Amino acid sequence: MAAGRARALGLATRGTTNPNRLRRIDRWLVGTPWVADVVRGAADPLVVDLGYGSSPVTTVELAERLRVLRADVRVLGLEIDPERVAAARPAAAPPRLEFGRGGFELAGRRPVLVRAFNVLRQYPEEQAAPAWRTLLDRLAPGGLLVEGTCDEIGRRCCWVTLDVGGPRTFTMACRPSTIDTPSDLAERLPKSLIHRNVAGERVYALLAELDVCWAKAAPFAPFGPRARWAETVRLLADQGWPVLDRWRRWRLGEVTLPWSAVAPARPAPSP
């Protein structure tokens, strides 16, 4: 990770973004009690949106969506590219919503929650864990990091949720009507897992089992893709996979499991 002027750690992303691209992750943040409670109970409800891209739209949306948790929540959008920061500042509404220059060092701030999407995709696999640690070391006590990847319009997403002790959960979310099989989400696995979708790895086994369950859930197709996804996840849980959420989340096209269910079986290659 390179350090530029003002010690902003990291590299600029491609910058592509779209309105509502991160609506699935935002809905999960607000609707998952153990995550939402971190924001609700924070002494200082500061949230950082890291690497928001060429437009601040998804940061603006995050600030609006988090207000249902606390009216005084503050969101800080951080970008390494100073031109992106300057372009975003007209959308600021201090103190509720601000923009600044920063990277993995989080501009010296101590947020209770960091959302970092499509940030690590450009890095080698072996740099994912050090980037996680850099971010985790800068969280406020009890804080969380949510790091992942999604497609350009937010219909296929995967993310990892971490606390200071490391990864806690892995979530997949999609619009079920846009997939042929659940393994279509493999292309959106986070950097820590995308190279592990091979035989012998846990995430490969998960995706394979989801495809089997999807096929078995075909009789639910007349009730719509969301009903078929929910039945797929129910069948997955019946096979012994430690699914953490319940039917209400499944109907949204989601499934969350403990990180241990997908953690790489082998260490990342050395740099």
PDB file of C-alpha atoms in Angstrom:
ATOM      1  CA  MET A   1       0.000   0.000   0.000  1.00  0.00           C
ATOM      2  CA  ALA A   2       1.537   3.236  -1.160  1.00  0.00           C
ATOM      3  CA  ALA A   3       1.541   6.378   0.953  1.00  0.00           C
ATOM      4  CA  GLY A   4       0.960   9.617  -0.909  1.00  0.00           C
ATOM      5  CA  ARG A   5       0.820  13.214   0.215  1.00  0.00           C
ATOM      6  CA  ALA A   6      -0.653  13.684   3.693  1.00  0.00           C
ATOM      7  CA  ARG A   7       0.082   9.991   4.285  1.00  0.00           C
ATOM      8  CA  ALA A   8      -3.111   8.769   2.639  1.00  0.00           C
ATOM      9  CA  LEU A   9      -2.562   5.013   2.445  1.00  0.00           C
ATOM     10  CA  GLY A  10      -3.682   3.059  -0.583  1.00  0.00           C
ATOM     11  CA  LEU A  11      -4.381   3.464  -4.281  1.00  0.00           C
ATOM     12  CA  ALA A  12      -7.233   5.216  -6.027  1.00  0.00           C
ATOM     13  CA  THR A  13     -10.006   2.931  -7.242  1.00  0.00           C
ATOM     14  CA  ARG A  14     -11.426   2.973 -10.755  1.00  0.00           C
ATOM     15  CA  GLY A  15     -14.097   5.278  -9.377  1.00  0.00           C
ATOM     16  CA  THR A  16     -17.126   3.725 -11.069  1.00  0.00           C
ATOM     17  CA  THR A  17     -20.354   4.076  -9.118  1.00  0.00           C
ATOM     18  CA  ASN A  18     -24.105   4.409  -9.594  1.00  0.00           C
ATOM     19  CA  PRO A  19     -27.096   5.459  -7.503  1.00  0.00           C
ATOM     20  CA  ASN A  20     -28.339   2.627  -5.287  1.00  0.00           C
ATOM     21  CA  ARG A  21     -25.318   0.499  -6.094  1.00  0.00           C
ATOM     22  CA  LEU A  22     -24.833  -0.249  -2.387  1.00  0.00           C
ATOM     23  CA  ARG A  23     -28.487  -0.396  -1.327  1.00  0.00           C
ATOM     24  CA  ARG A  24     -28.266  -4.107  -0.433  1.00  0.00           C
ATOM     25  CA  ILE A  25     -25.364  -3.651   1.939  1.00  0.00           C
ATOM     26  CA  ASP A  26     -27.016  -0.559   3.463  1.00  0.00           C
ATOM     27  CA  ARG A  27     -30.252  -2.472   4.003  1.00  0.00           C
ATOM     28  CA  TRP A  28     -28.286  -5.240   5.707  1.00  0.00           C
ATOM     29  CA  LEU A  29     -26.413  -2.780   7.939  1.00  0.00           C
ATOM     30  CA  VAL A  30     -29.644  -1.210   9.135  1.00  0.00           C
ATOM     31  CA  GLY A  31     -31.606  -4.454   9.381  1.00  0.00           C
ATOM     32  CA  THR A  32     -29.062  -6.686  11.145  1.00  0.00           C
ATOM     33  CA  PRO A  33     -29.492  -6.117  14.897  1.00  0.00           C
ATOM     34  CA  TRP A  34     -25.935  -6.850  16.067  1.00  0.00           C
ATOM     35  CA  VAL A  35     -24.548  -4.475  13.427  1.00  0.00           C
ATOM     36  CA  ALA A  36     -27.163  -1.747  13.884  1.00  0.00           C
ATOM     37  CA  ASP A  37     -26.635  -1.845  17.661  1.00  0.00           C
ATOM     38  CA  VAL A  38     -22.982  -0.890  17.186  1.00  0.00           C
ATOM     39  CA  VAL A  39     -24.086   2.400  15.631  1.00  0.00           C
ATOM     40  CA  ARG A  40     -26.973   2.910  18.052  1.00  0.00           C
ATOM     41  CA  GLY A  41     -24.794   2.410  21.096  1.00  0.00           C
ATOM     42  CA  ALA A  42     -21.704   4.328  19.957  1.00  0.00           C
ATOM     43  CA  ALA A  43     -20.375   7.120  22.130  1.00  0.00           C
ATOM     44  CA  ASP A  44     -19.457   8.897  18.888  1.00  0.00           C
ATOM     45  CA  PRO A  45     -21.601   7.664  15.939  1.00  0.00           C
ATOM     46  CA  LEU A  46     -19.017   8.338  13.208  1.00  0.00           C
ATOM     47  CA  VAL A  47     -19.201   6.146  10.092  1.00  0.00           C
ATOM     48  CA  VAL A  48     -16.618   6.192   7.292  1.00  0.00           C
ATOM     49  CA  ASP A  49     -17.409   5.339   3.679  1.00  0.00           C
ATOM     50  CA  LEU A  50     -14.006   4.473   2.235  1.00  0.00           C
ATOM     51  CA  GLY A  51     -13.333   4.851  -1.485  1.00  0.00           C
ATOM     52  CA  TYR A  52     -16.715   6.187  -2.642  1.00  0.00           C
ATOM     53  CA  GLY A  53     -15.491   6.772  -6.192  1.00  0.00           C
ATOM     54  CA  SER A  54     -16.023   9.484  -8.794  1.00  0.00           C
ATOM     55  CA  SER A  55     -19.463  10.415  -7.433  1.00  0.00           C
ATOM     56  CA  PRO A  56     -20.521  10.855  -3.791  1.00  0.00           C
ATOM     57  CA  VAL A  57     -24.002   9.455  -4.409  1.00  0.00           C
ATOM     58  CA  THR A  58     -23.600   6.205  -2.457  1.00  0.00           C
ATOM     59  CA  THR A  59     -22.143   8.092   0.528  1.00  0.00           C
ATOM     60  CA  VAL A  60     -25.095  10.483   0.478  1.00  0.00           C
ATOM     61  CA  GLU A  61     -27.436   7.481   0.398  1.00  0.00           C
ATOM     62  CA  LEU A  62     -25.606   5.826   3.311  1.00  0.00           C
ATOM     63  CA  ALA A  63     -26.023   8.929   5.455  1.00  0.00           C
ATOM     64  CA  GLU A  64     -29.749   9.006   4.747  1.00  0.00           C
ATOM     65  CA  ARG A  65     -30.257   5.315   5.452  1.00  0.00           C
ATOM     66  CA  LEU A  66     -28.316   5.330   8.727  1.00  0.00           C
ATOM     67  CA  ARG A  67     -30.487   8.094  10.141  1.00  0.00           C
ATOM     68  CA  VAL A  68     -33.144   5.519  11.015  1.00  0.00           C
ATOM     69  CA  LEU A  69     -30.666   4.208  13.599  1.00  0.00           C
ATOM     70  CA  ARG A  70     -29.631   7.566  15.061  1.00  0.00           C
ATOM     71  CA  ALA A  71     -30.534  11.076  14.078  1.00  0.00           C
ATOM     72  CA  ASP A  72     -27.055  12.271  15.062  1.00  0.00           C
ATOM     73  CA  VAL A  73     -25.067   9.745  13.014  1.00  0.00           C
ATOM     74  CA  ARG A  74     -22.210  11.340  11.077  1.00  0.00           C
ATOM     75  CA  VAL A  75     -20.850   9.969   7.794  1.00  0.00           C
ATOM     76  CA  LEU A  76     -17.428  10.838   6.406  1.00  0.00           C
ATOM     77  CA  GLY A  77     -16.649   9.904   2.806  1.00  0.00           C
ATOM     78  CA  LEU A  78     -12.934   9.372   2.179  1.00  0.00           C
ATOM     79  CA  GLU A  79     -11.115   9.278  -1.150  1.00  0.00           C
ATOM     80  CA  ILE A  80      -7.416   9.345  -2.036  1.00  0.00           C
ATOM     81  CA  ASP A  81      -7.976  11.286  -5.246  1.00  0.00           C
ATOM     82  CA  PRO A  82      -8.174  15.010  -4.294  1.00  0.00           C
ATOM     83  CA  GLU A  83     -10.214  15.786  -7.420  1.00  0.00           C
ATOM     84  CA  ARG A  84     -12.917  13.359  -6.270  1.00  0.00           C
ATOM     85  CA  VAL A  85     -12.932  14.983  -2.850  1.00  0.00           C
ATOM     86  CA  ALA A  86     -13.365  18.424  -4.393  1.00  0.00           C
ATOM     87  CA  ALA A  87     -16.163  17.177  -6.651  1.00  0.00           C
ATOM     88  CA  ALA A  88     -18.006  15.655  -3.677  1.00  0.00           C
ATOM     89  CA  ARG A  89     -17.882  18.630  -1.334  1.00  0.00           C
ATOM     90  CA  PRO A  90     -20.943  20.414  -2.810  1.00  0.00           C
ATOM     91  CA  ALA A  91     -22.982  17.407  -1.585  1.00  0.00           C
ATOM     92  CA  ALA A  92     -21.714  17.804   1.989  1.00  0.00           C
ATOM     93  CA  ALA A  93     -24.087  18.716   4.807  1.00  0.00           C
ATOM     94  CA  PRO A  94     -21.875  19.209   7.883  1.00  0.00           C
ATOM     95  CA  PRO A  95     -21.767  17.807  10.468  1.00  0.00           C
ATOM     96  CA  ARG A  96     -24.060  15.008   9.271  1.00  0.00           C
ATOM     97  CA  LEU A  97     -22.213  14.397   5.993  1.00  0.00           C
ATOM     98  CA  GLU A  98     -18.663  15.417   5.081  1.00  0.00           C
ATOM     99  CA  PHE A  99     -15.974  14.462   2.581  1.00  0.00           C
ATOM    100  CA  GLY A 100     -12.203  14.389   2.906  1.00  0.00           C
ATOM    101  CA  ARG A 101      -8.972  12.942   1.602  1.00  0.00           C
ATOM    102  CA  GLY A 102      -7.848   9.665   3.109  1.00  0.00           C
ATOM    103  CA  GLY A 103      -7.202   5.991   2.630  1.00  0.00           C
ATOM    104  CA  PHE A 104      -6.604   2.976   4.854  1.00  0.00           C
ATOM    105  CA  GLU A 105      -5.348   5.257   7.625  1.00  0.00           C
ATOM    106  CA  LEU A 106      -8.922   6.736   7.748  1.00  0.00           C
ATOM    107  CA  ALA A 107      -7.529  10.282   7.865  1.00  0.00           C
ATOM    108  CA  GLY A 108      -6.673   9.811  11.521  1.00  0.00           C
ATOM    109  CA  ARG A 109     -10.318   9.314  12.521  1.00  0.00           C
ATOM    110  CA  ARG A 110     -11.715   6.579  14.795  1.00  0.00           C
ATOM    111  CA  PRO A 111     -15.069   5.530  13.308  1.00  0.00           C
ATOM    112  CA  VAL A 112     -17.404   2.993  14.830  1.00  0.00           C
ATOM    113  CA  LEU A 113     -18.210   1.575  11.375  1.00  0.00           C
ATOM    114  CA  VAL A 114     -16.318   1.500   8.067  1.00  0.00           C
ATOM    115  CA  ARG A 115     -17.945   0.542   4.785  1.00  0.00           C
ATOM    116  CA  ALA A 116     -15.274  -0.292   2.190  1.00  0.00           C
ATOM    117  CA  PHE A 117     -16.706  -1.605  -1.073  1.00  0.00           C
ATOM    118  CA  ASN A 118     -14.864  -2.347  -4.306  1.00  0.00           C
ATOM    119  CA  VAL A 119     -11.682  -0.992  -2.685  1.00  0.00           C
ATOM    120  CA  LEU A 120      -9.496  -4.106  -2.353  1.00  0.00           C
ATOM    121  CA  ARG A 121     -10.372  -5.597  -5.738  1.00  0.00           C
ATOM    122  CA  GLN A 122      -7.353  -3.987  -7.392  1.00  0.00           C
ATOM    123  CA  TYR A 123      -4.870  -5.357  -4.820  1.00  0.00           C
ATOM    124  CA  PRO A 124      -3.059  -8.716  -4.825  1.00  0.00           C
ATOM    125  CA  GLU A 125      -4.645 -11.356  -2.607  1.00  0.00           C
ATOM    126  CA  GLU A 126      -1.782 -11.291  -0.120  1.00  0.00           C
ATOM    127  CA  GLN A 127      -2.481  -7.612   0.630  1.00  0.00           C
ATOM    128  CA  ALA A 128      -6.097  -8.145   1.691  1.00  0.00           C
ATOM    129  CA  ALA A 129      -5.342  -9.280   5.259  1.00  0.00           C
ATOM    130  CA  PRO A 130      -2.821  -6.454   5.956  1.00  0.00           C
ATOM    131  CA  ALA A 131      -5.367  -3.935   4.644  1.00  0.00           C
ATOM    132  CA  TRP A 132      -7.988  -5.395   6.978  1.00  0.00           C
ATOM    133  CA  ARG A 133      -5.608  -5.092   9.917  1.00  0.00           C
ATOM    134  CA  THR A 134      -4.714  -1.492   9.080  1.00  0.00           C
ATOM    135  CA  LEU A 135      -8.407  -0.570   9.045  1.00  0.00           C
ATOM    136  CA  LEU A 136      -9.317  -2.578  12.152  1.00  0.00           C
ATOM    137  CA  ASP A 137      -6.533  -0.962  14.150  1.00  0.00           C
ATOM    138  CA  ARG A 138      -8.123   2.428  13.468  1.00  0.00           C
ATOM    139  CA  LEU A 139     -11.675   1.610  14.539  1.00  0.00           C
ATOM    140  CA  ALA A 140     -13.246   2.973  17.703  1.00  0.00           C
ATOM    141  CA  PRO A 141     -13.619   0.377  20.492  1.00  0.00           C
ATOM    142  CA  GLY A 142     -16.308  -2.120  19.512  1.00  0.00           C
ATOM    143  CA  GLY A 143     -16.274  -0.924  15.911  1.00  0.00           C
ATOM    144  CA  LEU A 144     -16.907  -2.931  12.741  1.00  0.00           C
ATOM    145  CA  LEU A 145     -15.478  -3.077   9.225  1.00  0.00           C
ATOM    146  CA  VAL A 146     -17.683  -4.222   6.337  1.00  0.00           C
ATOM    147  CA  GLU A 147     -15.576  -4.955   3.253  1.00  0.00           C
ATOM    148  CA  GLY A 148     -16.759  -6.425  -0.013  1.00  0.00           C
ATOM    149  CA  THR A 149     -17.504  -6.234  -3.703  1.00  0.00           C
ATOM    150  CA  CYS A 150     -20.578  -5.721  -5.855  1.00  0.00           C
ATOM    151  CA  ASP A 151     -21.435  -5.387  -9.517  1.00  0.00           C
ATOM    152  CA  GLU A 152     -21.940  -2.048 -11.239  1.00  0.00           C
ATOM    153  CA  ILE A 153     -25.636  -1.721 -10.371  1.00  0.00           C
ATOM    154  CA  GLY A 154     -25.636  -3.534  -7.061  1.00  0.00           C
ATOM    155  CA  ARG A 155     -27.558  -6.662  -7.973  1.00  0.00           C
ATOM    156  CA  ARG A 156     -24.816  -9.097  -6.918  1.00  0.00           C
ATOM    157  CA  CYS A 157     -22.828  -8.462  -3.735  1.00  0.00           C
ATOM    158  CA  CYS A 158     -20.579 -10.314  -1.293  1.00  0.00           C
ATOM    159  CA  TRP A 159     -18.988  -8.956   1.866  1.00  0.00           C
ATOM    160  CA  VAL A 160     -17.125  -9.812   5.053  1.00  0.00           C
ATOM    161  CA  THR A 161     -17.890  -8.198   8.411  1.00  0.00           C
ATOM    162  CA  LEU A 162     -14.962  -7.878  10.814  1.00  0.00           C
ATOM    163  CA  ASP A 163     -14.236  -6.608  14.299  1.00  0.00           C
ATOM    164  CA  VAL A 164     -10.886  -6.094  16.013  1.00  0.00           C
ATOM    165  CA  GLY A 165     -10.554  -9.865  16.405  1.00  0.00           C
ATOM    166  CA  GLY A 166     -10.838 -10.468  12.653  1.00  0.00           C
ATOM    167  CA  PRO A 167     -13.549 -11.705  10.265  1.00  0.00           C
ATOM    168  CA  ARG A 168     -16.888 -12.613  11.860  1.00  0.00           C
ATOM    169  CA  THR A 169     -19.353 -13.258   9.052  1.00  0.00           C
ATOM    170  CA  PHE A 170     -19.643 -13.662   5.289  1.00  0.00           C
ATOM    171  CA  THR A 171     -22.736 -12.466   3.413  1.00  0.00           C
ATOM    172  CA  MET A 172     -23.988 -12.991  -0.114  1.00  0.00           C
ATOM    173  CA  ALA A 173     -26.815 -10.845  -1.468  1.00  0.00           C
ATOM    174  CA  CYS A 174     -28.439 -10.623  -4.870  1.00  0.00           C
ATOM    175  CA  ARG A 175     -31.552  -9.899  -6.817  1.00  0.00           C
ATOM    176  CA  PRO A 176     -32.557 -13.539  -7.382  1.00  0.00           C
ATOM    177  CA  SER A 177     -34.268 -12.757 -10.678  1.00  0.00           C
ATOM    178  CA  THR A 178     -30.887 -11.807 -12.179  1.00  0.00           C
ATOM    179  CA  ILE A 179     -29.038 -15.075 -11.542  1.00  0.00           C
ATOM    180  CA  ASP A 180     -29.107 -18.429 -13.302  1.00  0.00           C
ATOM    181  CA  THR A 181     -27.536 -20.162 -10.303  1.00  0.00           C
ATOM    182  CA  PRO A 182     -26.202 -18.889  -6.937  1.00  0.00           C
ATOM    183  CA  SER A 183     -22.633 -19.557  -8.056  1.00  0.00           C
ATOM    184  CA  ASP A 184     -23.045 -16.580 -10.415  1.00  0.00           C
ATOM    185  CA  LEU A 185     -22.082 -14.540  -7.352  1.00  0.00           C
ATOM    186  CA  ALA A 186     -18.573 -16.028  -7.467  1.00  0.00           C
ATOM    187  CA  GLU A 187     -17.398 -13.161  -9.675  1.00  0.00           C
ATOM    188  CA  ARG A 188     -18.220 -10.750  -6.830  1.00  0.00           C
ATOM    189  CA  LEU A 189     -16.451 -12.557  -4.019  1.00  0.00           C
ATOM    190  CA  PRO A 190     -14.223 -10.225  -1.962  1.00  0.00           C
ATOM    191  CA  LYS A 191     -10.498 -10.243  -2.617  1.00  0.00           C
ATOM    192  CA  SER A 192      -9.885 -12.550   0.355  1.00  0.00           C
ATOM    193  CA  LEU A 193     -12.017 -15.269  -1.300  1.00  0.00           C
ATOM    194  CA  ILE A 194     -12.212 -14.680  -5.033  1.00  0.00           C
ATOM    195  CA  HIS A 195      -9.082 -16.728  -5.762  1.00  0.00           C
ATOM    196  CA  ARG A 196     -10.305 -19.518  -3.446  1.00  0.00           C
ATOM    197  CA  ASN A 197     -13.208 -20.654  -5.590  1.00  0.00           C
ATOM    198  CA  VAL A 198     -11.403 -23.895  -6.404  1.00  0.00           C
ATOM    199  CA  ALA A 199     -11.818 -27.498  -5.284  1.00  0.00           C
ATOM    200  CA  GLY A 200     -10.621 -28.025  -1.736  1.00  0.00           C
ATOM    201  CA  GLU A 201     -11.655 -24.579  -0.505  1.00  0.00           C
ATOM    202  CA  ARG A 202     -14.693 -23.962   1.696  1.00  0.00           C
ATOM    203  CA  VAL A 203     -16.174 -21.167  -0.402  1.00  0.00           C
ATOM    204  CA  TYR A 204     -16.071 -23.439  -3.451  1.00  0.00           C
ATOM    205  CA  ALA A 205     -17.981 -26.083  -1.501  1.00  0.00           C
ATOM    206  CA  LEU A 206     -20.525 -23.494  -0.377  1.00  0.00           C
ATOM    207  CA  LEU A 207     -21.233 -22.264  -3.892  1.00  0.00           C
ATOM    208  CA  ALA A 208     -21.480 -25.818  -5.197  1.00  0.00           C
ATOM    209  CA  GLU A 209     -23.951 -26.762  -2.447  1.00  0.00           C
ATOM    210  CA  LEU A 210     -26.012 -23.642  -3.101  1.00  0.00           C
ATOM    211  CA  ASP A 211     -26.296 -24.618  -6.771  1.00  0.00           C
ATOM    212  CA  VAL A 212     -27.506 -28.082  -5.776  1.00  0.00           C
ATOM    213  CA  CYS A 213     -30.074 -26.589  -3.407  1.00  0.00           C
ATOM    214  CA  TRP A 214     -31.161 -24.105  -6.091  1.00  0.00           C
ATOM    215  CA  ALA A 215     -31.877 -26.987  -8.438  1.00  0.00           C
ATOM    216  CA  LYS A 216     -33.860 -28.791  -5.723  1.00  0.00           C
ATOM    217  CA  ALA A 217     -35.823 -25.587  -5.087  1.00  0.00           C
ATOM    218  CA  ALA A 218     -37.008 -25.422  -8.713  1.00  0.00           C
ATOM    219  CA  PRO A 219     -40.619 -26.296  -7.708  1.00  0.00           C
ATOM    220  CA  PHE A 220     -40.730 -22.912  -5.948  1.00  0.00           C
ATOM    221  CA  ALA A 221     -39.963 -21.023  -9.176  1.00  0.00           C
ATOM    222  CA  PRO A 222     -43.671 -20.383  -9.947  1.00  0.00           C
ATOM    223  CA  PHE A 223     -43.852 -18.400  -6.703  1.00  0.00           C
ATOM    224  CA  GLY A 224     -41.074 -16.122  -7.901  1.00  0.00           C
ATOM    225  CA  PRO A 225     -37.252 -15.962  -7.711  1.00  0.00           C
ATOM    226  CA  ARG A 226     -37.253 -14.670  -4.132  1.00  0.00           C
ATOM    227  CA  ALA A 227     -39.274 -17.653  -2.940  1.00  0.00           C
ATOM    228  CA  ARG A 228     -36.883 -19.985  -4.744  1.00  0.00           C
ATOM    229  CA  TRP A 229     -33.856 -18.282  -3.134  1.00  0.00           C
ATOM    230  CA  ALA A 230     -35.441 -18.567   0.325  1.00  0.00           C
ATOM    231  CA  GLU A 231     -36.101 -22.261  -0.178  1.00  0.00           C
ATOM    232  CA  THR A 232     -32.543 -22.701  -1.466  1.00  0.00           C
ATOM    233  CA  VAL A 233     -31.120 -21.244   1.739  1.00  0.00           C
ATOM    234  CA  ARG A 234     -33.486 -23.337   3.870  1.00  0.00           C
ATOM    235  CA  LEU A 235     -32.224 -26.452   2.107  1.00  0.00           C
ATOM    236  CA  LEU A 236     -28.648 -25.273   2.626  1.00  0.00           C
ATOM    237  CA  ALA A 237     -29.263 -25.006   6.362  1.00  0.00           C
ATOM    238  CA  ASP A 238     -30.841 -28.469   6.341  1.00  0.00           C
ATOM    239  CA  GLN A 239     -27.579 -29.785   4.899  1.00  0.00           C
ATOM    240  CA  GLY A 240     -25.788 -28.605   8.039  1.00  0.00           C
ATOM    241  CA  TRP A 241     -24.381 -25.299   6.833  1.00  0.00           C
ATOM    242  CA  PRO A 242     -24.385 -22.803   9.764  1.00  0.00           C
ATOM    243  CA  VAL A 243     -26.729 -20.214   8.276  1.00  0.00           C
ATOM    244  CA  LEU A 244     -27.041 -17.287  10.698  1.00  0.00           C
ATOM    245  CA  ASP A 245     -30.031 -15.382   9.381  1.00  0.00           C
ATOM    246  CA  ARG A 246     -33.664 -16.361   8.902  1.00  0.00           C
ATOM    247  CA  TRP A 247     -36.440 -16.466   6.304  1.00  0.00           C
ATOM    248  CA  ARG A 248     -37.100 -12.729   6.389  1.00  0.00           C
ATOM    249  CA  ARG A 249     -33.538 -12.022   5.216  1.00  0.00           C
ATOM    250  CA  TRP A 250     -33.556 -14.914   2.743  1.00  0.00           C
ATOM    251  CA  ARG A 251     -36.595 -13.393   1.025  1.00  0.00           C
ATOM    252  CA  LEU A 252     -34.430 -10.329   0.360  1.00  0.00           C
ATOM    253  CA  GLY A 253     -31.934 -12.464  -1.546  1.00  0.00           C
ATOM    254  CA  GLU A 254     -29.449 -12.724   1.313  1.00  0.00           C
ATOM    255  CA  VAL A 255     -27.599 -15.399   3.240  1.00  0.00           C
ATOM    256  CA  THR A 256     -25.071 -14.890   6.045  1.00  0.00           C
ATOM    257  CA  LEU A 257     -22.747 -17.514   7.517  1.00  0.00           C
ATOM    258  CA  PRO A 258     -19.897 -17.468  10.040  1.00  0.00           C
ATOM    259  CA  TRP A 259     -16.546 -16.637   8.479  1.00  0.00           C
ATOM    260  CA  SER A 260     -15.298 -20.073   9.566  1.00  0.00           C
ATOM    261  CA  ALA A 261     -17.679 -21.628   7.017  1.00  0.00           C
ATOM    262  CA  VAL A 262     -15.763 -20.052   4.101  1.00  0.00           C
ATOM    263  CA  ALA A 263     -12.341 -19.154   5.521  1.00  0.00           C
ATOM    264  CA  PRO A 264      -9.493 -20.114   3.174  1.00  0.00           C
ATOM    265  CA  ALA A 265      -8.141 -23.587   3.834  1.00  0.00           C
ATOM    266  CA  ARG A 266      -4.629 -22.479   2.838  1.00  0.00           C
ATOM    267  CA  PRO A 267      -2.803 -19.224   3.611  1.00  0.00           C
ATOM    268  CA  ALA A 268      -2.557 -16.537   0.956  1.00  0.00           C
ATOM    269  CA  PRO A 269       0.580 -16.688  -1.200  1.00  0.00           C
ATOM    270  CA  SER A 270       3.542 -14.603  -0.073  1.00  0.00           C
ATOM    271  CA  PRO A 271       4.112 -11.263  -1.856  1.00  0.00           C
TER     272      PRO A 271
END
